[in-house]
Short mmCIF file of C-alpha atoms and ligand atoms in Angstrom, two decimals:
data_model
loop_
_atom_site.label_atom_id
_atom_site.label_comp_id
_atom_site.label_asym_id
_atom_site.label_seq_id
_atom_site.Cartn_x
_atom_site.Cartn_y
_atom_site.Cartn_z
CA MET A 1 15.97 -12.49 13.21
CA ASP A 2 14.35 -11.63 16.52
CA LEU A 3 10.88 -11.09 15.02
CA LYS A 4 8.60 -8.87 17.12
CA GLY A 5 6.52 -6.91 14.60
CA CYS A 6 5.13 -7.08 11.05
CA ILE A 7 4.17 -4.01 9.03
CA PHE A 8 1.83 -4.51 6.09
CA ASP A 9 1.33 -2.27 3.11
CA LEU A 10 -2.40 -2.23 2.34
CA ASP A 11 -3.05 -1.85 -1.39
CA GLY A 12 -1.53 -4.84 -3.20
CA VAL A 13 -0.75 -6.82 -0.03
CA ILE A 14 -3.96 -7.10 2.03
CA VAL A 15 -6.42 -6.00 -0.68
CA ASP A 16 -6.33 -5.16 -4.38
CA THR A 17 -7.55 -1.57 -4.38
CA ALA A 18 -5.23 -0.83 -7.33
CA LYS A 19 -8.11 -1.82 -9.62
CA TYR A 20 -10.34 0.88 -8.09
CA HIS A 21 -7.56 3.48 -8.25
CA PHE A 22 -7.16 2.54 -11.92
CA MET A 23 -10.88 2.91 -12.68
CA ALA A 24 -10.93 6.38 -11.10
CA TRP A 25 -7.69 7.57 -12.75
CA GLN A 26 -8.87 6.22 -16.10
CA ARG A 27 -12.13 8.14 -15.74
CA LEU A 28 -10.18 11.32 -14.97
CA ALA A 29 -7.93 10.81 -18.02
CA ALA A 30 -11.02 10.24 -20.20
CA GLU A 31 -12.56 13.49 -18.95
CA LEU A 32 -9.30 15.25 -19.77
CA GLY A 33 -9.36 13.70 -23.24
CA PHE A 34 -6.63 11.06 -23.28
CA GLU A 35 -6.25 7.34 -22.75
CA PHE A 36 -4.76 5.87 -19.59
CA THR A 37 -3.96 2.15 -19.75
CA GLU A 38 -3.52 -0.56 -17.14
CA GLU A 39 0.16 -0.53 -18.05
CA ASP A 40 0.36 3.21 -17.32
CA ASN A 41 -1.30 2.50 -13.98
CA GLU A 42 1.64 0.31 -12.85
CA ALA A 43 3.71 3.46 -12.23
CA LEU A 44 1.09 4.69 -9.74
CA LYS A 45 1.22 1.73 -7.35
CA GLY A 46 2.41 2.73 -3.89
CA VAL A 47 2.81 6.34 -5.04
CA SER A 48 0.96 9.17 -3.23
CA ARG A 49 -2.22 10.71 -4.66
CA MET A 50 -0.60 13.97 -5.81
CA GLU A 51 2.43 12.21 -7.29
CA SER A 52 0.07 9.85 -9.11
CA LEU A 53 -1.75 12.86 -10.58
CA GLU A 54 1.57 14.35 -11.75
CA ILE A 55 2.41 11.10 -13.56
CA LEU A 56 -1.04 10.96 -15.16
CA LEU A 57 -0.92 14.60 -16.32
CA ARG A 58 2.56 14.03 -17.80
CA LYS A 59 1.19 11.05 -19.73
CA GLY A 60 -1.57 13.28 -21.14
CA GLY A 61 0.82 16.12 -21.87
CA ILE A 62 -1.33 18.41 -19.73
CA SER A 63 -0.02 21.17 -17.52
CA VAL A 64 -2.27 22.87 -14.96
CA GLY A 65 -1.80 25.13 -11.94
CA GLU A 66 -1.71 24.04 -8.30
CA LYS A 67 -5.36 24.88 -7.59
CA GLU A 68 -6.55 22.92 -10.60
CA LYS A 69 -4.37 19.97 -9.51
CA GLU A 70 -6.05 19.96 -6.10
CA ALA A 71 -9.46 20.00 -7.79
CA LEU A 72 -8.57 17.12 -10.14
CA ALA A 73 -7.17 15.02 -7.25
CA ALA A 74 -10.36 15.68 -5.25
CA LEU A 75 -12.51 14.67 -8.23
CA LYS A 76 -10.61 11.40 -8.65
CA ASN A 77 -10.72 10.73 -4.92
CA GLY A 78 -14.49 11.22 -4.83
CA TRP A 79 -14.94 8.56 -7.53
CA TYR A 80 -12.42 6.27 -5.81
CA VAL A 81 -14.14 6.57 -2.42
CA GLY A 82 -17.43 5.72 -4.16
CA LEU A 83 -15.83 2.49 -5.42
CA ILE A 84 -14.20 1.40 -2.14
CA THR A 85 -17.20 2.20 0.04
CA GLY A 86 -18.85 -1.07 -0.97
CA MET A 87 -15.83 -3.28 -0.19
CA THR A 88 -16.46 -6.49 1.78
CA PRO A 89 -14.32 -9.16 3.54
CA ASP A 90 -14.51 -11.22 0.29
CA GLU A 91 -11.91 -8.85 -1.11
CA ILE A 92 -9.20 -9.75 1.43
CA LEU A 93 -6.29 -11.25 -0.55
CA PRO A 94 -5.38 -14.95 0.00
CA GLY A 95 -3.42 -15.82 3.14
CA SER A 96 -3.81 -12.41 4.84
CA LEU A 97 -6.22 -13.45 7.56
CA ASP A 98 -4.40 -16.71 8.39
CA LEU A 99 -1.03 -14.96 8.64
CA LEU A 100 -2.46 -12.20 10.86
CA LYS A 101 -4.01 -14.83 13.15
CA ALA A 102 -0.76 -16.84 13.30
CA LEU A 103 1.24 -13.71 14.15
CA GLY A 104 -1.26 -12.75 16.85
CA SER A 105 -1.14 -16.18 18.44
CA GLU A 106 2.66 -15.94 18.69
CA GLY A 107 2.52 -12.47 20.27
CA ILE A 108 3.98 -10.70 17.24
CA LEU A 109 2.60 -7.17 16.81
CA THR A 110 1.04 -6.06 13.52
CA ALA A 111 0.76 -2.68 11.80
CA ILE A 112 -0.52 -1.16 8.57
CA GLY A 113 1.99 1.06 6.76
CA SER A 114 0.10 2.57 3.83
CA ALA A 115 0.38 5.72 1.72
CA SER A 116 -3.41 5.86 1.40
CA LYS A 117 -5.51 8.50 3.13
CA ASN A 118 -8.45 6.13 2.67
CA ALA A 119 -6.97 3.19 4.63
CA GLY A 120 -9.57 3.59 7.39
CA THR A 121 -12.50 3.22 4.96
CA ILE A 122 -10.91 0.15 3.35
CA LEU A 123 -10.12 -1.59 6.66
CA GLN A 124 -13.63 -0.86 7.90
CA GLY A 125 -15.16 -2.39 4.75
CA ILE A 126 -13.09 -5.56 4.81
CA GLY A 127 -13.51 -5.93 8.57
CA LEU A 128 -9.81 -6.17 9.45
CA ARG A 129 -9.37 -2.98 11.51
CA SER A 130 -9.20 -4.85 14.82
CA MET A 131 -6.54 -7.28 13.53
CA PHE A 132 -3.88 -4.53 13.56
CA ASP A 133 -2.24 -3.08 16.68
CA VAL A 134 -1.15 0.09 14.85
CA ILE A 135 -2.37 1.92 11.72
CA ILE A 136 -0.04 4.35 9.95
CA ASP A 137 -1.64 5.76 6.79
CA GLY A 138 -1.35 8.73 4.46
CA ASN A 139 -2.95 11.02 7.05
CA LYS A 140 -0.09 10.44 9.50
CA ILE A 141 2.91 10.93 7.25
CA THR A 142 4.50 13.82 5.40
CA ARG A 143 7.00 11.98 3.19
CA ALA A 144 6.03 9.36 0.59
CA LYS A 145 7.75 6.00 0.07
CA PRO A 146 10.67 5.38 -0.70
CA ASP A 147 11.17 7.58 2.36
CA PRO A 148 11.04 5.20 5.35
CA GLU A 149 8.83 7.52 7.47
CA VAL A 150 5.67 5.39 7.23
CA PHE A 151 7.43 2.23 8.42
CA LEU A 152 9.59 3.94 11.04
CA LYS A 153 6.41 5.44 12.55
CA GLY A 154 4.86 1.96 12.53
CA ALA A 155 7.82 0.51 14.45
CA GLU A 156 7.83 3.50 16.82
CA GLU A 157 4.10 3.16 17.62
CA MET A 158 4.59 -0.57 18.24
CA LYS A 159 7.54 0.46 20.48
CA LEU A 160 9.87 -1.87 18.57
CA PRO A 161 13.31 -1.35 17.05
CA PRO A 162 13.20 -1.41 13.20
CA SER A 163 15.60 -4.39 13.20
CA SER A 164 12.91 -6.58 14.82
CA CYS A 165 10.28 -5.71 12.17
CA VAL A 166 9.44 -7.21 8.77
CA VAL A 167 7.67 -5.15 6.10
CA PHE A 168 5.37 -6.66 3.44
CA GLU A 169 5.25 -4.62 0.22
CA ASP A 170 4.02 -4.95 -3.37
CA ALA A 171 5.75 -1.81 -4.70
CA GLN A 172 9.46 -1.27 -5.33
CA ALA A 173 9.27 2.17 -3.64
CA GLY A 174 7.96 0.42 -0.52
CA ILE A 175 10.76 -2.14 -0.55
CA GLU A 176 13.30 0.68 -0.77
CA ALA A 177 11.52 2.42 2.13
CA ALA A 178 11.68 -0.70 4.30
CA LEU A 179 15.37 -1.25 3.61
CA ALA A 180 16.14 2.45 4.21
CA GLY A 181 14.40 2.07 7.58
CA GLY A 182 16.65 -0.86 8.54
CA MET A 183 13.89 -3.46 8.29
CA LYS A 184 13.64 -6.85 6.63
CA CYS A 185 11.28 -6.89 3.66
CA VAL A 186 9.07 -9.50 2.00
CA GLY A 187 8.03 -8.55 -1.53
CA VAL A 188 4.51 -9.59 -2.55
CA GLY A 189 4.16 -10.10 -6.30
CA ASN A 190 6.52 -10.67 -9.21
CA PRO A 191 10.18 -11.38 -8.23
CA GLU A 192 11.35 -9.89 -11.53
CA LEU A 193 9.79 -6.54 -10.64
CA LEU A 194 10.54 -6.55 -6.91
CA VAL A 195 14.28 -6.36 -6.44
CA ARG A 196 16.32 -6.20 -3.22
CA ALA A 197 13.57 -7.73 -1.05
CA ASP A 198 14.79 -10.44 1.37
CA MET A 199 12.30 -12.79 -0.26
CA VAL A 200 9.38 -12.49 -2.69
CA VAL A 201 6.11 -14.46 -2.50
CA PRO A 202 3.10 -14.44 -4.87
CA ASP A 203 0.74 -13.71 -1.94
CA LEU A 204 0.64 -14.04 1.85
CA SER A 205 -0.53 -17.68 1.76
CA PHE A 206 3.05 -18.58 0.73
CA ILE A 207 4.67 -17.40 3.96
CA THR A 208 4.88 -18.88 7.48
CA VAL A 209 5.92 -17.31 10.78
CA LYS A 210 8.83 -19.78 10.87
CA GLN A 211 10.13 -18.51 7.52
CA LEU A 212 9.88 -14.94 8.81
CA ARG A 213 11.91 -15.80 11.93
CA ASN A 214 14.59 -17.25 9.62
CA LEU A 215 15.04 -14.03 7.62
P1 B16 B 301 -5.14 7.62 -1.55
P2 B16 B 301 -0.52 1.55 -0.36
C1 B16 B 301 -1.28 3.52 -2.02
O1 B16 B 301 -1.63 2.52 -1.08
C2 B16 B 301 -1.68 3.06 -3.41
O2 B16 B 301 -0.91 1.92 -3.81
C3 B16 B 301 -1.45 4.17 -4.41
O3 B16 B 301 -1.87 3.75 -5.69
C4 B16 B 301 -2.25 5.41 -3.96
O4 B16 B 301 -2.03 6.50 -4.84
C5 B16 B 301 -1.82 5.79 -2.54
O5 B16 B 301 -2.03 4.69 -1.67
C6 B16 B 301 -2.60 6.98 -2.01
O6 B16 B 301 -3.95 6.60 -1.88
O7 B16 B 301 -5.41 8.41 -2.79
O8 B16 B 301 -6.27 6.71 -1.14
O9 B16 B 301 -4.67 8.49 -0.39
O10 B16 B 301 -0.01 0.62 -1.42
O11 B16 B 301 0.56 2.45 0.23
O12 B16 B 301 -1.36 0.86 0.69
MG1 MG B 302 0.96 -1.23 -2.14
#
């Protein structure tokens, strides 16, 4: 492919904030009086905050009104922000920095394409904000993955056609979003769980710019 841009999901690709989301959701479930396991948490990866809450409430067999939902989501987010505020560059996942540097040195543009409204806080903590040309996060989009909006906006802000962009994603909904947007997609994680990606790697240290150009 004629590679000109790379769009990275944040949670699960650049950093593992899923563990902090889990701690905060688990605390909310405990306050509501039911158990929420790490296995339950899998269904929340890449999913928006409100959709995640819906899944959690279904698991607990709890039904509440819209106002209460907003309050519960805000409570969880407050705990979550408390956990991510202390993040440091040590938490950058393997291979991320080297790949970003290699892409930069070859003139390939880079973007974040994340569902999180807290992407700014995370990037600030891990010190990677300046490594990305474009940041599209949950504050800039109206439709959640698997809708391609987040990645299409990333390509648009980089002023690139989707066909010249590769997306890196750890969630199946994100892979579907990339493909729906007409982009190539590298899955990051377990190949048995990530289907339809053009290739799947355990983490970003397993991928080279040359391999990306060959997609
Ligand atoms: P927030 P990503 C996603 O980030 C997370 O994977 C998902 O678990 C979370 O619910 C979502 O962001 C919204 O996050 O509550 O911080 O707005 O994988 O798209 O980078
Ligand atoms: Mg993710």
